[in-house]
Coordinates of C-alpha atoms in Angstrom, one line a residue:
Chain A
X1 CA 95.6 119.2 110.2
X2 CA 93.9 122.0 112.1
X3 CA 91.9 122.8 109.0
X4 CA 90.4 119.4 109.0
X5 CA 89.7 119.7 112.8
X6 CA 88.1 123.1 112.3
X7 CA 86.0 121.8 109.4
X8 CA 84.9 118.9 111.6
X9 CA 84.0 121.1 114.6
X10 CA 82.2 123.6 112.4
X11 CA 80.1 120.8 110.9
X12 CA 79.1 119.8 114.4
X13 CA 78.8 123.0 116.3
X14 CA 78.0 126.7 115.7
X15 CA 81.5 128.0 116.2
X16 CA 82.8 131.2 114.6
X17 CA 86.2 131.5 113.0
X18 CA 87.2 133.9 115.7
X19 CA 86.2 131.6 118.5
X20 CA 87.9 128.7 116.8
X21 CA 91.1 130.7 116.7
X22 CA 90.9 131.4 120.4
X23 CA 90.3 127.8 121.5
X24 CA 92.7 126.3 119.1
X25 CA 95.6 128.6 120.0
X26 CA 97.3 126.0 122.3
X27 CA 96.5 123.0 120.2
X28 CA 99.4 120.9 119.0
X29 CA 99.2 119.2 115.6
X30 CA 101.6 116.3 114.9
X31 CA 102.5 114.3 111.8
X32 CA 103.3 110.8 113.0
X33 CA 104.9 108.0 111.1
X34 CA 103.3 104.5 110.9
X35 CA 104.1 102.5 114.1
X36 CA 104.6 105.6 116.3
X37 CA 103.5 104.8 119.8
X38 CA 101.5 107.7 121.2
X39 CA 100.5 106.2 124.5
X40 CA 101.8 103.3 126.6
X41 CA 99.9 101.3 129.2
X42 CA 100.7 102.6 132.6
X43 CA 101.4 106.2 131.5
X44 CA 99.0 108.9 132.3
X45 CA 97.2 110.0 129.1
X46 CA 96.9 113.8 129.1
X47 CA 95.4 114.1 125.6
X48 CA 92.7 113.0 123.3
X49 CA 93.9 112.5 119.7
X50 CA 91.7 113.8 116.9
X51 CA 92.6 112.0 113.7
X52 CA 92.8 114.5 110.8
X53 CA 94.2 111.8 108.5
X54 CA 95.6 108.3 108.8
X55 CA 94.6 105.6 111.2
X56 CA 95.3 104.9 114.9
X57 CA 94.5 101.9 117.1
X58 CA 94.0 101.6 120.8
X59 CA 94.8 98.2 122.2
X60 CA 95.8 96.1 125.2
X61 CA 98.5 93.5 125.5
X62 CA 97.6 90.4 127.6
X63 CA 99.9 88.4 129.8
X64 CA 100.8 86.1 126.9
X65 CA 101.8 89.1 124.8
X66 CA 98.7 88.9 122.6
X67 CA 97.3 92.2 121.3
X68 CA 93.5 93.0 121.7
X69 CA 92.3 95.9 119.6
X70 CA 89.8 98.1 121.5
X71 CA 89.3 100.8 118.9
X72 CA 90.3 101.8 115.4
X73 CA 90.6 105.5 114.8
X74 CA 90.3 106.5 111.1
X75 CA 89.8 110.1 109.9
X76 CA 87.6 112.2 112.1
X77 CA 87.8 109.9 115.1
X78 CA 88.7 110.8 118.7
X79 CA 91.1 108.3 120.3
X80 CA 92.1 108.3 123.9
X81 CA 92.2 106.3 127.1
X82 CA 89.3 107.8 129.0
X83 CA 90.2 106.1 132.2
X84 CA 93.4 107.9 132.2
X85 CA 92.5 111.2 130.5
X86 CA 89.5 112.0 132.6
X87 CA 90.4 110.3 135.9
X88 CA 94.1 110.8 135.7
X89 CA 94.7 107.1 136.3
X90 CA 97.4 105.0 134.6
X91 CA 96.4 104.2 131.0
X92 CA 94.9 100.8 130.3
X93 CA 95.7 101.0 126.6
X94 CA 98.4 101.5 124.1
X95 CA 97.7 103.9 121.2
X96 CA 99.7 103.5 118.0
X97 CA 99.6 104.9 114.5
X98 CA 98.8 102.1 112.0
X99 CA 99.4 104.5 109.0
X100 CA 101.3 107.7 108.6
X101 CA 98.8 110.0 110.4
X102 CA 98.1 113.7 111.1
X103 CA 96.7 114.2 114.5
X104 CA 95.5 117.0 116.7
X105 CA 96.4 116.6 120.4
X106 CA 93.7 117.9 122.6
X107 CA 94.2 118.7 126.3
X108 CA 91.6 119.2 129.0
X109 CA 92.0 123.0 128.8
X110 CA 90.7 122.9 125.3
X111 CA 87.4 121.4 126.4
X112 CA 87.1 123.9 129.3
X113 CA 87.6 126.9 126.9
X114 CA 85.3 125.4 124.2
X115 CA 82.5 124.8 126.7
X116 CA 82.6 128.5 127.7
X117 CA 82.9 129.9 124.2
X118 CA 81.0 127.7 121.9
X119 CA 77.2 127.4 122.0
X120 CA 76.3 123.8 121.8
X121 CA 79.8 122.4 122.5
X122 CA 78.7 120.7 125.7
X123 CA 75.8 118.9 124.1
X124 CA 78.1 118.0 121.2
X125 CA 80.6 116.3 123.5
X126 CA 77.8 114.6 125.4
X127 CA 76.5 113.3 122.1
X128 CA 79.9 111.9 121.2
X129 CA 80.1 110.2 124.6
X130 CA 76.7 108.7 124.2
X131 CA 77.5 107.6 120.8
X132 CA 80.7 105.8 121.9
X133 CA 78.9 104.3 124.9
X134 CA 76.2 103.0 122.4
X135 CA 78.8 101.4 120.2
X136 CA 80.7 99.9 123.2
X137 CA 77.4 98.4 124.6
X138 CA 76.7 96.9 121.3
X139 CA 80.3 95.6 121.1
X140 CA 80.1 94.0 124.5
X141 CA 76.8 92.4 123.6
X142 CA 78.3 91.0 120.4
X143 CA 81.4 89.8 122.1
X144 CA 79.4 88.0 124.7
X145 CA 76.7 86.5 122.5
X146 CA 77.1 86.9 118.8
X147 CA 78.7 84.6 116.2
X148 CA 82.0 85.5 114.5
X149 CA 80.0 86.3 111.3
X150 CA 77.6 88.7 113.1
X151 CA 80.6 90.5 114.7
X152 CA 82.3 90.8 111.3
X153 CA 79.1 92.1 109.6
X154 CA 78.8 94.7 112.4
X155 CA 82.5 95.6 111.9
X156 CA 82.2 96.2 108.2
X157 CA 79.2 98.4 108.8
X158 CA 81.1 100.6 111.3
X159 CA 84.4 100.6 109.4
X160 CA 83.6 99.9 105.7
X161 CA 87.0 100.6 104.3
X162 CA 89.2 99.2 107.0
X163 CA 89.3 95.7 105.4
X164 CA 91.4 97.5 102.7
X165 CA 93.6 99.2 105.1
X166 CA 94.6 96.8 107.9
X167 CA 95.8 93.2 107.9
X168 CA 93.4 90.4 108.7
X169 CA 95.0 89.7 112.0
X170 CA 94.1 93.2 113.3
X171 CA 90.5 92.7 112.3
X172 CA 90.5 89.3 114.0
X173 CA 92.0 90.9 117.1
X174 CA 89.3 93.6 117.2
X175 CA 86.6 90.9 116.7
X176 CA 88.0 88.7 119.4
X177 CA 88.5 85.7 117.1
X178 CA 91.5 83.9 115.6
X179 CA 92.7 85.0 112.1
X180 CA 91.8 81.5 110.8
X181 CA 88.2 82.0 112.1
X182 CA 88.0 85.3 110.2
X183 CA 89.2 83.5 107.1
X184 CA 86.4 81.0 107.6
X185 CA 83.8 83.7 108.1
X186 CA 84.9 85.4 104.9
X187 CA 85.0 82.2 103.0
X188 CA 81.5 81.3 104.1
X189 CA 80.2 84.8 103.1
X190 CA 81.7 84.3 99.7
X191 CA 80.1 80.9 99.4
X192 CA 76.7 82.4 100.2
X193 CA 77.1 85.7 98.3
X194 CA 79.4 85.1 95.3
X195 CA 77.6 84.8 92.1
X196 CA 80.0 84.8 89.1
X197 CA 78.5 86.8 86.2
Chain B
X1 CA 101.7 115.8 60.0
X2 CA 102.8 118.0 62.9
X3 CA 105.2 116.8 65.5
X4 CA 103.6 115.9 68.8
X5 CA 104.5 118.5 71.4
X6 CA 106.2 117.4 74.5
X7 CA 104.6 118.8 77.7
X8 CA 107.4 117.7 80.0
X9 CA 110.0 115.1 80.6
X10 CA 109.3 113.7 84.0
X11 CA 112.1 112.2 86.2
X12 CA 111.1 109.2 88.3
X13 CA 109.3 110.4 91.5
X14 CA 110.5 109.0 94.9
X15 CA 109.7 105.3 95.0
X16 CA 107.4 103.6 97.5
X17 CA 106.8 100.0 98.3
X18 CA 103.7 98.1 97.2
X19 CA 103.6 95.2 99.6
X20 CA 107.2 94.2 100.1
X21 CA 107.8 93.1 96.5
X22 CA 107.4 96.1 94.3
X23 CA 109.4 99.3 94.7
X24 CA 107.6 101.6 92.4
X25 CA 107.7 105.2 91.1
X26 CA 104.2 106.4 90.5
X27 CA 104.2 108.6 87.5
X28 CA 100.5 109.2 87.6
X29 CA 98.1 110.2 89.0
X30 CA 99.9 111.0 92.3
X31 CA 103.6 111.3 91.4
X32 CA 103.2 114.8 89.8
X33 CA 99.7 115.5 91.1
X34 CA 98.2 115.1 87.6
X35 CA 94.4 115.3 87.3
X36 CA 93.1 111.8 87.5
X37 CA 91.9 112.0 83.9
X38 CA 95.1 113.5 82.5
X39 CA 96.2 110.2 81.0
X40 CA 92.8 108.7 80.6
X41 CA 92.0 105.9 79.8
X42 CA 95.2 105.1 81.8
X43 CA 94.5 105.9 85.5
X44 CA 97.7 104.9 87.1
X45 CA 101.2 103.9 86.2
X46 CA 103.5 102.3 88.7
X47 CA 107.0 101.7 87.5
X48 CA 109.4 99.4 89.3
X49 CA 112.7 100.7 87.9
X50 CA 115.4 98.1 87.7
X51 CA 116.5 96.9 91.2
X52 CA 118.3 93.9 92.5
X53 CA 116.3 91.8 95.0
X54 CA 118.3 89.6 97.4
X55 CA 117.5 85.9 97.4
X56 CA 114.7 84.9 99.7
X57 CA 112.8 81.7 100.5
X58 CA 109.5 83.3 101.1
X59 CA 108.5 85.3 98.0
X60 CA 108.0 89.0 98.4
X61 CA 104.8 90.5 97.0
X62 CA 101.3 91.8 97.6
X63 CA 98.7 89.6 99.4
X64 CA 95.0 89.2 98.5
X65 CA 93.3 92.4 97.4
X66 CA 90.3 93.3 95.2
X67 CA 89.9 95.3 92.0
X68 CA 86.7 96.6 90.4
X69 CA 86.0 98.9 87.4
X70 CA 89.2 98.7 85.4
X71 CA 92.0 96.5 84.0
X72 CA 95.5 96.0 85.3
X73 CA 98.3 95.5 82.7
X74 CA 101.5 94.1 84.0
X75 CA 104.6 94.1 81.8
X76 CA 107.8 92.4 83.1
X77 CA 111.2 93.6 81.9
X78 CA 113.3 91.7 84.4
X79 CA 112.4 89.0 86.9
X80 CA 109.3 86.9 87.2
X81 CA 105.9 87.5 88.9
X82 CA 103.5 84.8 90.0
X83 CA 99.8 85.6 90.3
X84 CA 96.7 83.9 91.6
X85 CA 93.1 85.0 91.5
X86 CA 89.7 84.2 92.9
X87 CA 88.4 82.8 89.6
X88 CA 91.0 80.0 89.9
X89 CA 93.5 81.5 87.4
X90 CA 97.2 81.5 88.1
X91 CA 100.3 82.0 86.1
X92 CA 103.7 83.5 85.7
X93 CA 104.7 86.7 84.0
X94 CA 108.2 86.3 82.8
X95 CA 110.7 88.7 81.3
X96 CA 109.1 90.2 78.2
X97 CA 105.6 89.0 78.9
X98 CA 102.4 90.9 79.4
X99 CA 99.4 90.1 81.5
X100 CA 96.2 92.0 80.8
X101 CA 93.7 91.4 83.5
X102 CA 90.2 92.7 83.2
X103 CA 89.0 93.0 86.8
X104 CA 85.7 94.7 85.6
X105 CA 82.9 93.5 88.0
X106 CA 85.4 92.3 90.6
X107 CA 88.2 90.0 91.2
X108 CA 90.5 89.1 94.2
X109 CA 94.1 88.5 93.4
X110 CA 97.6 88.4 94.8
X111 CA 100.9 88.9 93.1
X112 CA 104.3 87.7 94.3
X113 CA 107.8 87.2 93.0
X114 CA 107.8 83.8 91.3
X115 CA 109.2 81.2 93.7
X116 CA 112.4 80.3 91.8
X117 CA 113.2 83.9 91.0
X118 CA 112.7 84.7 94.7
X119 CA 115.1 82.0 95.7
X120 CA 117.8 83.1 93.3
X121 CA 117.1 86.9 93.6
X122 CA 118.3 89.2 90.9
X123 CA 117.2 92.2 88.8
X124 CA 113.5 93.0 88.8
X125 CA 111.9 95.6 86.6
X126 CA 108.2 95.9 85.7
X127 CA 105.3 98.3 84.9
X128 CA 101.8 98.1 86.2
X129 CA 99.2 100.2 84.6
X130 CA 95.5 100.6 85.5
X131 CA 93.4 101.0 82.5
X132 CA 90.0 102.5 83.1
X133 CA 86.8 101.0 81.7
X134 CA 83.9 102.9 80.3
X135 CA 80.8 102.9 82.5
X136 CA 79.0 100.4 80.2
X137 CA 81.8 97.8 80.7
X138 CA 82.7 98.3 84.4
X139 CA 80.6 95.5 85.5
X140 CA 81.4 93.1 82.7
X141 CA 82.9 89.6 83.4
X142 CA 86.5 89.4 84.6
X143 CA 89.0 87.9 82.2
X144 CA 92.7 87.4 81.6
X145 CA 94.8 87.8 78.6
X146 CA 98.2 86.2 79.2
X147 CA 100.4 87.3 76.3
X148 CA 103.8 85.7 76.2
X149 CA 106.6 87.6 74.5
X150 CA 106.6 85.4 71.4
X151 CA 102.9 86.1 70.9
X152 CA 103.3 89.9 70.7
X153 CA 103.0 91.5 67.3
X154 CA 106.5 92.3 66.0
X155 CA 107.7 95.0 63.6
X156 CA 111.3 94.8 62.7
X157 CA 113.4 97.9 62.6
X158 CA 116.2 98.5 60.1
X159 CA 119.2 98.4 62.5
X160 CA 118.2 95.2 64.3
X161 CA 115.6 96.7 66.7
X162 CA 112.1 95.6 67.0
X163 CA 108.7 97.1 68.0
X164 CA 106.6 94.8 70.1
X165 CA 102.9 95.6 69.7
X166 CA 100.9 94.9 72.8
X167 CA 97.7 96.6 71.8
X168 CA 96.6 98.6 68.8
X169 CA 98.4 98.7 65.5
X170 CA 101.9 99.8 64.5
X171 CA 102.6 100.2 60.8
X172 CA 100.1 97.5 59.9
X173 CA 101.1 95.0 62.6
X174 CA 98.4 94.4 65.2
X175 CA 98.8 93.8 68.9
X176 CA 97.2 90.7 70.5
X177 CA 95.4 92.4 73.4
X178 CA 91.8 93.2 73.0
X179 CA 90.8 96.5 74.6
X180 CA 87.5 98.1 75.5
X181 CA 88.5 101.5 74.2
X182 CA 91.1 102.5 71.5
X183 CA 94.6 102.0 72.9
X184 CA 98.1 101.9 71.4
X185 CA 100.7 100.2 73.5
X186 CA 104.2 99.1 72.3
X187 CA 107.6 98.3 73.5
X188 CA 110.2 99.8 71.2
X189 CA 113.5 98.0 71.4
X190 CA 115.9 100.2 69.4
X191 CA 119.6 99.9 68.9
X192 CA 122.1 102.8 69.4
X193 CA 122.0 105.1 66.4
X194 CA 118.5 103.8 65.3
X195 CA 115.8 106.1 64.2
X196 CA 112.1 105.7 64.2
X197 CA 109.1 107.9 63.3
X198 CA 105.5 107.0 63.9
X199 CA 102.2 108.8 64.5
X200 CA 99.7 108.7 67.4
X201 CA 96.3 110.5 67.2
X202 CA 96.3 114.0 68.5
X203 CA 93.3 113.5 70.8
X204 CA 94.8 110.4 72.5
X205 CA 96.6 110.9 75.8
X206 CA 100.2 109.8 75.2
X207 CA 103.5 109.2 76.9
X208 CA 106.7 107.2 76.6
X209 CA 108.7 105.7 79.4
X210 CA 112.4 105.2 78.8
X211 CA 112.8 101.7 80.4
X212 CA 116.4 101.4 79.2
X213 CA 119.0 103.6 77.5
X214 CA 118.7 107.1 76.4
X215 CA 116.8 108.6 73.4
X216 CA 116.1 111.9 71.7
X217 CA 112.4 112.3 71.2
X218 CA 111.2 115.2 69.0
X219 CA 114.4 117.0 69.7
X220 CA 114.5 116.5 73.4
X221 CA 116.8 114.2 75.3
X222 CA 115.2 111.7 77.6
X223 CA 117.3 109.5 79.9
X224 CA 116.5 106.1 81.5
X225 CA 113.5 105.9 83.8
X226 CA 112.1 109.3 82.6
X227 CA 108.6 109.6 81.3
X228 CA 107.9 111.8 78.3
X229 CA 104.5 113.4 78.7
X230 CA 102.9 114.7 75.4
X231 CA 100.4 117.5 75.0
X232 CA 97.3 116.8 72.9
X233 CA 99.0 118.6 70.0
X234 CA 100.4 117.1 66.9
X235 CA 100.8 113.4 65.9
X236 CA 104.3 112.6 64.9
X237 CA 106.9 111.2 67.2
X238 CA 110.5 111.0 66.0
X239 CA 113.0 109.0 68.0
X240 CA 116.8 108.8 67.8
X241 CA 118.5 106.3 70.1
X242 CA 121.7 107.6 71.7
X243 CA 122.1 104.1 73.4
X244 CA 120.5 100.7 73.0
X245 CA 117.1 101.5 74.4
X246 CA 113.8 100.1 75.4
X247 CA 110.8 102.5 75.3
X248 CA 107.3 101.8 76.6
X249 CA 104.8 103.7 74.4
X250 CA 101.3 104.2 75.6
X251 CA 98.5 106.2 74.1
X252 CA 94.7 106.0 74.4
X253 CA 91.5 107.7 73.6
X254 CA 90.3 109.4 76.7
X255 CA 87.2 108.2 78.4
X256 CA 85.2 111.3 79.2
X257 CA 83.3 110.1 82.2
X258 CA 83.5 111.0 85.9
X259 CA 86.1 109.1 87.9
X260 CA 85.5 108.2 91.6
X261 CA 88.4 106.3 93.0
X262 CA 89.2 104.7 96.3
X263 CA 92.0 102.2 96.8
X264 CA 91.6 99.4 94.4
X265 CA 88.2 100.5 93.0
X266 CA 87.6 102.8 90.1
X267 CA 84.0 103.8 89.5
X268 CA 81.9 106.6 88.2
X269 CA 79.9 107.5 91.3
X270 CA 80.3 107.5 95.1
X271 CA 77.3 105.1 95.4
X272 CA 79.1 102.7 93.1
X273 CA 82.2 103.0 95.2
X274 CA 80.3 102.2 98.4
X275 CA 78.7 99.3 96.7
X276 CA 82.1 98.0 95.6
X277 CA 83.3 98.2 99.2
X278 CA 80.2 96.5 100.5
X279 CA 80.3 93.8 97.9
X280 CA 84.0 93.1 98.7
X281 CA 83.4 93.0 102.4
X282 CA 80.4 90.6 102.0
X283 CA 82.3 88.1 99.8
X284 CA 80.7 89.0 96.5
X285 CA 84.1 89.1 94.8
X286 CA 84.6 85.5 95.8
X287 CA 87.3 84.1 98.0
X288 CA 91.1 83.7 97.7
X289 CA 93.3 82.3 100.5
X290 CA 96.1 84.6 101.6

């Protein structure tokens, strides 16, 4: 698990093996089974989860018990409730493993140590934040003003292999549409694009 | 001719569920971490050893999923499987039947326990093989070969047994399945005390799954649910049945091309794999209701 995390960090920053050993000393790696709940709404989230393998989801549950998926976290993703992690407020999200997963649990101290030791780590985390803000802005814009088909096309660009890994209802939940609407979108795409050979 | 050397007799690896309808042992590629071309042209073999499913109104199975770049071969030994696909085909694979589906350029399908079988429950046993296609045929037109048990080539054995030839040729009797590369595939149904000797080419990757019973193959004992993996040395296979037995024999000429696999796609390059994913996501495989 840490090997994958190290590989990822070394691809993104100029960290030496020695420095990685220092900053990773207190990191906890976990193997979690599918359906393990890693965070509950209302709890304080003290960790960011780096996904070394497997798949996580962050989601809310509304008053009617319906689940709304905020984020999927496949390999090399960072999943957390930032409201809780950074501001120490109660979590807004649940975080679960959708597949058997290997995760690295990262606490605030890791960031503090890494910022001191690794050249470029700060700008790397800023880049990650900008990137996630960029995707969130796009997502808000699509949720407010795009058709279900446009949202689906954006989804498959961002997560090309998730259609093979998660059930339809989860994709529909992420897109903010009903599963039947997702079926209609896929049927319509097939009508437009399927050319039997 | 020289006896074919046995590399190893593999016990069934721990089973896992495919959907909720198939409890399978994956003999290759993942079960024993074999190289993904070790059994080429066969890429994968899932074996649902005999298990009793309890009766259920809603059939168990696997929902809609795509395939591209290879063929699936399903052989039912016990129970019944119903299948549906995006080209409008549907059918039932009953005990003793074989379904040879060429996914090639792309197909969506779903497989469930057949409705009546699901309602009554009972023993279920089947094999699903993935047979790779050479690059030139990967994007050919999808097709089906539904081969009922009475359409299989039959070679009678002296003591009441029979060899069912699915593909290839056994002692002059041809199998019905048409294949893209040279393949031999048989069910040997042999009675206790029966003996049988035959040859398979040295360069073909070969194996035998003991579906029922217990046999002695080239001097080594192989019990039920074990897979006899042969080296590419020698041709002759000599079988003595210690019990009434059913053996699944598979052998094929390797396809010496790169394999890039992800989930239900089996291609030659990463670009082709990405294309497969994109085509599936954009509906280019057609549509099938879940």
